[in-house]
mmCIF file of C-alpha atoms in Angstrom:
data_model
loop_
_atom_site.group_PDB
_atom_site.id
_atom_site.type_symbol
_atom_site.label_atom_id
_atom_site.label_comp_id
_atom_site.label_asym_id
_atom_site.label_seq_id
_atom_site.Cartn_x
_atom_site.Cartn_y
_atom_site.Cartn_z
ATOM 1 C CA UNK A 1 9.599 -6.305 18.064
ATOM 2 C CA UNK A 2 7.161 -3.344 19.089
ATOM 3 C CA UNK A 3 6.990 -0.728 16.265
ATOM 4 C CA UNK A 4 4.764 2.416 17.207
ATOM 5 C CA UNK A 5 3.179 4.053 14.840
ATOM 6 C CA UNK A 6 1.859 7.932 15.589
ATOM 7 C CA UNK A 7 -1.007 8.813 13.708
ATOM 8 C CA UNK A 8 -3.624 11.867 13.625
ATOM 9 C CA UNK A 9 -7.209 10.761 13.234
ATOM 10 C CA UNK A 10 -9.405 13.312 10.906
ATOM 11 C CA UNK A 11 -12.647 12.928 12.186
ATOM 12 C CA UNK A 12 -15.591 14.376 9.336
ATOM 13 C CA UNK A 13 -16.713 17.133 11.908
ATOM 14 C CA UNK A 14 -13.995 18.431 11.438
ATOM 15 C CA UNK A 15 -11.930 17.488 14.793
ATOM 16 C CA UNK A 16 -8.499 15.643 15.108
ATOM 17 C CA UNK A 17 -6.876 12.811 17.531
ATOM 18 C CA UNK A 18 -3.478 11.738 18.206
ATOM 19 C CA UNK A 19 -3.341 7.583 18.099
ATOM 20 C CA UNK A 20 -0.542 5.364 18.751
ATOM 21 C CA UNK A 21 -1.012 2.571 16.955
ATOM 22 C CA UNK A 22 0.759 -0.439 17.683
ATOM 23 C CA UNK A 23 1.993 -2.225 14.620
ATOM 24 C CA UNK A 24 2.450 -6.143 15.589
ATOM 25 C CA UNK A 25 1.541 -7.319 11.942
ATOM 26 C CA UNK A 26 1.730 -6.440 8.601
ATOM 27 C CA UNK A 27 -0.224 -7.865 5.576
ATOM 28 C CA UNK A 28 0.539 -7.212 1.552
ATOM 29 C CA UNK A 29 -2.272 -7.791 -0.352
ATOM 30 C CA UNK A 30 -2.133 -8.825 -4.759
ATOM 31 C CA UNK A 31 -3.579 -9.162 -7.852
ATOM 32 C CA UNK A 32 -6.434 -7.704 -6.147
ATOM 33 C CA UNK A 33 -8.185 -5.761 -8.591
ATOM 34 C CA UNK A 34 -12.028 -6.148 -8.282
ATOM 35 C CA UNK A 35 -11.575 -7.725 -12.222
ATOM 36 C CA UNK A 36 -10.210 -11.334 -11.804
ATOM 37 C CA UNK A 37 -10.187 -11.804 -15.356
ATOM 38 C CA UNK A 38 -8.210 -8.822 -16.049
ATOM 39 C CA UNK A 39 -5.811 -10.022 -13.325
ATOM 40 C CA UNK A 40 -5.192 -13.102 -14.603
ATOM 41 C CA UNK A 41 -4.332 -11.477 -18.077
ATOM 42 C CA UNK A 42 -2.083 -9.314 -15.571
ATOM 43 C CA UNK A 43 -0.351 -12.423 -14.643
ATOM 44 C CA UNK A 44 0.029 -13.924 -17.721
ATOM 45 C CA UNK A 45 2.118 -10.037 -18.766
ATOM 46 C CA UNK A 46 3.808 -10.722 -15.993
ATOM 47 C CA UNK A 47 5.304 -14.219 -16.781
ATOM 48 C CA UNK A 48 7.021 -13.436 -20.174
ATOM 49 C CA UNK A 49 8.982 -10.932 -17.848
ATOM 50 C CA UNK A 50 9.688 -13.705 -15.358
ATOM 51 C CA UNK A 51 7.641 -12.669 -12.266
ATOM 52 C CA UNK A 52 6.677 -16.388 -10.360
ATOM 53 C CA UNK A 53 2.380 -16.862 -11.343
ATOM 54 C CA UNK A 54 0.945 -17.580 -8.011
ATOM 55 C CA UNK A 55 -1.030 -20.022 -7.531
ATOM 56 C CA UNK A 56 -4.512 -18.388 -6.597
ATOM 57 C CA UNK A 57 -5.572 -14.895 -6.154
ATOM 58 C CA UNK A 58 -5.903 -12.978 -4.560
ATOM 59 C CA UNK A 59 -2.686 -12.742 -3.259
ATOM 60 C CA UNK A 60 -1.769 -12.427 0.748
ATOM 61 C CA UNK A 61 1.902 -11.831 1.761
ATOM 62 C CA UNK A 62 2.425 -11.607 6.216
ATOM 63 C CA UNK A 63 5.583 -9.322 6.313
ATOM 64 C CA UNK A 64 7.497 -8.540 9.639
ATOM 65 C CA UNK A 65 6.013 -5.169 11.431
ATOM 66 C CA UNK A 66 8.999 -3.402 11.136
ATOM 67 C CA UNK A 67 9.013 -2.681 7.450
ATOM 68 C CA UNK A 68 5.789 -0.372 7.986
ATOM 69 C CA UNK A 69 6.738 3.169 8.356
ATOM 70 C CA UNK A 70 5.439 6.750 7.940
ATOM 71 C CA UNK A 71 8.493 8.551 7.346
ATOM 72 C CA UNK A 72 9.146 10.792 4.860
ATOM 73 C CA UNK A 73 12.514 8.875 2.985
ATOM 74 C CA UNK A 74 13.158 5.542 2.754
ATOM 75 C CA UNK A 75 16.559 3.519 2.060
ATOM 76 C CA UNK A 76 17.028 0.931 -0.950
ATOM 77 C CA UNK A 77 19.594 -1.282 -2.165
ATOM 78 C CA UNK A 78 19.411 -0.296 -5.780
ATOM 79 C CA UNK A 79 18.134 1.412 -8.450
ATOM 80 C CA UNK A 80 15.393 -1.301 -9.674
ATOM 81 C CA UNK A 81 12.153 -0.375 -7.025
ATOM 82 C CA UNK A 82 9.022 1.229 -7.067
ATOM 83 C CA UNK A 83 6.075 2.379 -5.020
ATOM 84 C CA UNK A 84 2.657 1.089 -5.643
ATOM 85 C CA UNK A 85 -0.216 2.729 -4.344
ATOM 86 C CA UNK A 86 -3.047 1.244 -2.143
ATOM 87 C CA UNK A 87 -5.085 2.002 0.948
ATOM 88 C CA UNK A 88 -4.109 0.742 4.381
ATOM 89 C CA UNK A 89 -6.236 -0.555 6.947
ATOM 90 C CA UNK A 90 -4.943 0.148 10.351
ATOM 91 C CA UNK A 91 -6.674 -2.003 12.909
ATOM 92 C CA UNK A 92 -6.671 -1.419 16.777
ATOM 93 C CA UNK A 93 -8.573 -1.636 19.416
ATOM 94 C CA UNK A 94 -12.042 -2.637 17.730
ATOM 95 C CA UNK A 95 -11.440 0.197 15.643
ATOM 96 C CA UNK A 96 -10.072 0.428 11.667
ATOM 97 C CA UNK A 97 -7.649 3.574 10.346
ATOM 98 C CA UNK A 98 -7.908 3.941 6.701
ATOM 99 C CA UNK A 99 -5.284 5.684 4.805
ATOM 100 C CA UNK A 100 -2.812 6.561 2.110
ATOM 101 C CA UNK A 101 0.458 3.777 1.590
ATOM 102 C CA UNK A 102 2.668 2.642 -0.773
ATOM 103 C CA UNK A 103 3.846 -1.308 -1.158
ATOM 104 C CA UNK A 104 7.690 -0.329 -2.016
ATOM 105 C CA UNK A 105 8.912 -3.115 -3.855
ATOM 106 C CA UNK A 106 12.297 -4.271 -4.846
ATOM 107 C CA UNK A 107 11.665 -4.877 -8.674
ATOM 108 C CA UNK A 108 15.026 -7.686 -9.129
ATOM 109 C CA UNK A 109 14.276 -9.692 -6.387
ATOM 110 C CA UNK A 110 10.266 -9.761 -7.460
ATOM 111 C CA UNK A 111 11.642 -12.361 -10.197
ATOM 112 C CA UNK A 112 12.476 -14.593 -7.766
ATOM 113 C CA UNK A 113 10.007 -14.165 -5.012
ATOM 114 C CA UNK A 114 7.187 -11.570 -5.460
ATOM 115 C CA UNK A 115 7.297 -11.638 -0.691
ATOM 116 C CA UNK A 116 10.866 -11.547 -0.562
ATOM 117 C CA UNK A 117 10.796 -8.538 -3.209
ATOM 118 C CA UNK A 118 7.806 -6.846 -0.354
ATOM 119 C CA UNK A 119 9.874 -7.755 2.507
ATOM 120 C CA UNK A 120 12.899 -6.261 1.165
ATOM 121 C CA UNK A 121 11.285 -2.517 0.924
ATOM 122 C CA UNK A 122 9.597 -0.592 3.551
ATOM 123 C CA UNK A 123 5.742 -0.117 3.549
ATOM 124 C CA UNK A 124 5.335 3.746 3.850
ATOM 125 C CA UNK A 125 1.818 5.137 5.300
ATOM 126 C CA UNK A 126 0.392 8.423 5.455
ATOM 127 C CA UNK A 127 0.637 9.241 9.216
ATOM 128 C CA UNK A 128 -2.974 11.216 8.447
ATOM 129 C CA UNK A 129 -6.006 8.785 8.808
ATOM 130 C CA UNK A 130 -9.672 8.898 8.291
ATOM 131 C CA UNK A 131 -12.133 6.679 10.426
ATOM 132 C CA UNK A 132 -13.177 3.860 8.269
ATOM 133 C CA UNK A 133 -16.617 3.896 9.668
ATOM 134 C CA UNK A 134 -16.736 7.425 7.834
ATOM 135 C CA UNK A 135 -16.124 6.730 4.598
ATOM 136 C CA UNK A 136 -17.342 3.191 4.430
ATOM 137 C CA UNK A 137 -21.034 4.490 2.959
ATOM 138 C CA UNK A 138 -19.198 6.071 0.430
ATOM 139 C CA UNK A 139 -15.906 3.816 -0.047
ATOM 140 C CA UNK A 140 -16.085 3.138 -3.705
ATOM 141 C CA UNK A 141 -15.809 7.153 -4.412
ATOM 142 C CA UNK A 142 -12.711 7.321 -2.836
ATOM 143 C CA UNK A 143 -10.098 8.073 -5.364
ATOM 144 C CA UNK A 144 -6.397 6.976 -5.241
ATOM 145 C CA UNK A 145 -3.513 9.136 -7.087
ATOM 146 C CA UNK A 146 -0.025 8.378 -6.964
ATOM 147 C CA UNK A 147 2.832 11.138 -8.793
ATOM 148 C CA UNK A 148 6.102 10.000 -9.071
ATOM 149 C CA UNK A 149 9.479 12.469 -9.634
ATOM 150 C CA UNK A 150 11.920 10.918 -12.463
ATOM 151 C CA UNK A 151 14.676 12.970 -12.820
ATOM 152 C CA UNK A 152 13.276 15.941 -11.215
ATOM 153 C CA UNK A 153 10.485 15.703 -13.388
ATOM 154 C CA UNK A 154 7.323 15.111 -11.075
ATOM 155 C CA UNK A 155 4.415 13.391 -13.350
ATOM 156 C CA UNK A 156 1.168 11.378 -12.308
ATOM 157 C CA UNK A 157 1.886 7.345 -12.302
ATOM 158 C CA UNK A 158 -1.333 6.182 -10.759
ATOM 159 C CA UNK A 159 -5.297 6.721 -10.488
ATOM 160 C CA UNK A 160 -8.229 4.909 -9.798
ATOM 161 C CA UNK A 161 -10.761 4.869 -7.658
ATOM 162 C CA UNK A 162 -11.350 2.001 -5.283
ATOM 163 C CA UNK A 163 -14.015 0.369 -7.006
ATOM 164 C CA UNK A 164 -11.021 -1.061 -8.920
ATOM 165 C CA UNK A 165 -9.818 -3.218 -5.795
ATOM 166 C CA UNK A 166 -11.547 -5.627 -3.702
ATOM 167 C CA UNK A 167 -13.098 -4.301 -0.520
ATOM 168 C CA UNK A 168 -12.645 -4.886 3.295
ATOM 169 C CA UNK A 169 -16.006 -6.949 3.118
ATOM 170 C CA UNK A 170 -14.995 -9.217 -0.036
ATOM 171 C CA UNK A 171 -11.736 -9.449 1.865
ATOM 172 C CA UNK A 172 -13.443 -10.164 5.076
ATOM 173 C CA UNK A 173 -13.923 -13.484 4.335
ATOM 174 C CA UNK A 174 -10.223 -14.459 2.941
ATOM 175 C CA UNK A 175 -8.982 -13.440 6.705
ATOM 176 C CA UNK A 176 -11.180 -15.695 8.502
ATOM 177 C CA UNK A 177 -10.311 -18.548 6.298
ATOM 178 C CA UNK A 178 -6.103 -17.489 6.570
ATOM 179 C CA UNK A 179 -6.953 -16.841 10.022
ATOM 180 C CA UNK A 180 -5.013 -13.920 10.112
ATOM 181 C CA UNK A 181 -5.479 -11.859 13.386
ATOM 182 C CA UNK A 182 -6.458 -8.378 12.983
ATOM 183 C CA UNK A 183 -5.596 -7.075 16.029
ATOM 184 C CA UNK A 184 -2.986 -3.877 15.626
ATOM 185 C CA UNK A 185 -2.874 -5.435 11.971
ATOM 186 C CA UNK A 186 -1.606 -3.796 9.097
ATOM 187 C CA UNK A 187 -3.396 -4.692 5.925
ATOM 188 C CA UNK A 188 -2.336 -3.084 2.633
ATOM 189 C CA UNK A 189 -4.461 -3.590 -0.096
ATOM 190 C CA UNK A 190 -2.551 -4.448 -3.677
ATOM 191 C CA UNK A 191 -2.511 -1.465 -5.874
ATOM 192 C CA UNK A 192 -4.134 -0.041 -8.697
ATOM 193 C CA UNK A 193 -2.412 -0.157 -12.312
ATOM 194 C CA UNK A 194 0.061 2.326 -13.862
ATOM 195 C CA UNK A 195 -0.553 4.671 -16.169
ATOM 196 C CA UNK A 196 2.848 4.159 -18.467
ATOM 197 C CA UNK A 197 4.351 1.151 -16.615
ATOM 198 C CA UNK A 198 7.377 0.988 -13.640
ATOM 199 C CA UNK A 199 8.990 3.662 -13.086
ATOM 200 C CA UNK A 200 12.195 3.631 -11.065
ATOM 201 C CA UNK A 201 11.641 7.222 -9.053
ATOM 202 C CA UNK A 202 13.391 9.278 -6.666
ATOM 203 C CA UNK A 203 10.401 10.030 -4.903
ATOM 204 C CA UNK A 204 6.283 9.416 -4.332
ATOM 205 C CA UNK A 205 3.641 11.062 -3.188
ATOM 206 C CA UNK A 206 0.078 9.502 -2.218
ATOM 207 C CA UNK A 207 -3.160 10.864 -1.909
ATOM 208 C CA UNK A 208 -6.739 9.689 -1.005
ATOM 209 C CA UNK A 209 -9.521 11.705 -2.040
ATOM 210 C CA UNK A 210 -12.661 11.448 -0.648
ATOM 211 C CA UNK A 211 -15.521 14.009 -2.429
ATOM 212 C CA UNK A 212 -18.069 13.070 -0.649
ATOM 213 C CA UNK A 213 -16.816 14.615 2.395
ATOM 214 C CA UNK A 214 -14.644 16.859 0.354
ATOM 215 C CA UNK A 215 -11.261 16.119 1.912
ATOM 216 C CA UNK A 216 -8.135 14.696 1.310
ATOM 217 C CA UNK A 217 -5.021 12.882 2.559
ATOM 218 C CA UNK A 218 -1.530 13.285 0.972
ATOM 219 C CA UNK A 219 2.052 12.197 1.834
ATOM 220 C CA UNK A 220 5.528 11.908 -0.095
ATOM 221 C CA UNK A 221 8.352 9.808 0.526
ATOM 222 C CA UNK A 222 12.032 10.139 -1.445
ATOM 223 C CA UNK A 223 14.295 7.154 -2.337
ATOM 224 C CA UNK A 224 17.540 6.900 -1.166
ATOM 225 C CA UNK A 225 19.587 4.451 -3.607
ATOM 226 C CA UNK A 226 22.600 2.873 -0.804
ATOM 227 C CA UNK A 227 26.338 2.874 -2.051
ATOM 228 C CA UNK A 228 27.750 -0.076 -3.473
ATOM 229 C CA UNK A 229 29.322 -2.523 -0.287
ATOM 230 C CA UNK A 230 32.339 -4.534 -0.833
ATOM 231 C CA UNK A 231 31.192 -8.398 -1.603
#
């Protein structure tokens, strides 16, 4: 299945670029916090509520391409998901996209299968990248922010910078030994924690800051909750 991505490259003098990129897989990265130990205590949280341990980390999930998607509203089956804020690495053509994206995840079916609960949600980009050879001198100052709107109320859900998550170099090393192919390769990254736990919203936004170059990337997708079928 081909699924075409249209992006606009933000180049740091300033200039822009329309790319095409060519999604033909998509990675989900977990418990991929730079902190192993406070992952595992993550994990262990995570098992009195009945989400499956795995059985290393970090975590790698391959999806199919189609779930990644840079619109602006996404569909769900219920009320029980969330977004969870990461970077993206878009990679085509000897060249990586870095960017805003959120792992949507279906929260019921995580009990049962943390990549079934992945696969069942879209993975929604920010359609505004940066060059990752731009920011790479710099990529631990980069700061990710996620708001999330509960009932009309909009409030702030995540923040960290990514110092908190393992890098493209530290995960480098886990591709080549997966031997996962990187070519027009989606990888998204495992997010950063909450700041008050789930929350079940009607809509997300993203940013990536970057203050070294003083610049930022932002996007916002809402939540449409299906109507019951007949079963």
């Amino acid at each position: 299945m081909e699924n075409i991505i249209r992006l606009t490259v933000h180049h740091k003098d300033g200039s822009t670029a329309a790319v095409g990129f060519v999604c033909e897989s998509v990675y989900n990265a977990g418990y991929a916090g730079k902190d192993q130990e406070l992952v595992r205590g993550h994990i262990e949280e995570l098992a009195r509520l009945g989400v499956p341990a795995p059985s290393e980390t970090p975590t790698l999930y391959p999806l199919s391409n189609y779930v990644l998607t840079s619109s602006g509203e996404i569909q769900v089956q219920h009320g029980e998901t969330s977004g969870e804020a990461e970077f993206v690495l878009l990679m085509q053509d000897g060249r990586v996209y870095v960017t805003a994206a959120s792992d949507h995840t279906d929260r019921k079916l995580e009990n049962f299968s943390v990549p079934i609960s992945k696969q069942a949600c879209p993975n929604v980009i920010a359609p505004d990248v940066w060059l990752y050879d731009d920011v790479k001198d710099h990529w631990d100052s980069l700061m990710l922010r996620c708001w999330v709107v509960k009932d009309g109320t909009r409030a702030l859900y995540q923040e960290a910078p990514l110092s908190a998550l393992l890098s493209p170099e530290e995960w480098s090393s886990i591709w080549d030994r997966v031997g996962m192919k990187t070519q027009n390769c989606a990888f998204l990254s495992g997010t950063i924690n909450t700041l008050g736990g789930l929350v079940f919203g009607e809509e997300y936004e993203l940013s990536l800051t970057d203050p070294v170059l003083n610049r930022e990337i932002r996007h916002s997708y809402k939540v449409e909750v299906l109507p019951e079928g007949i079963e």
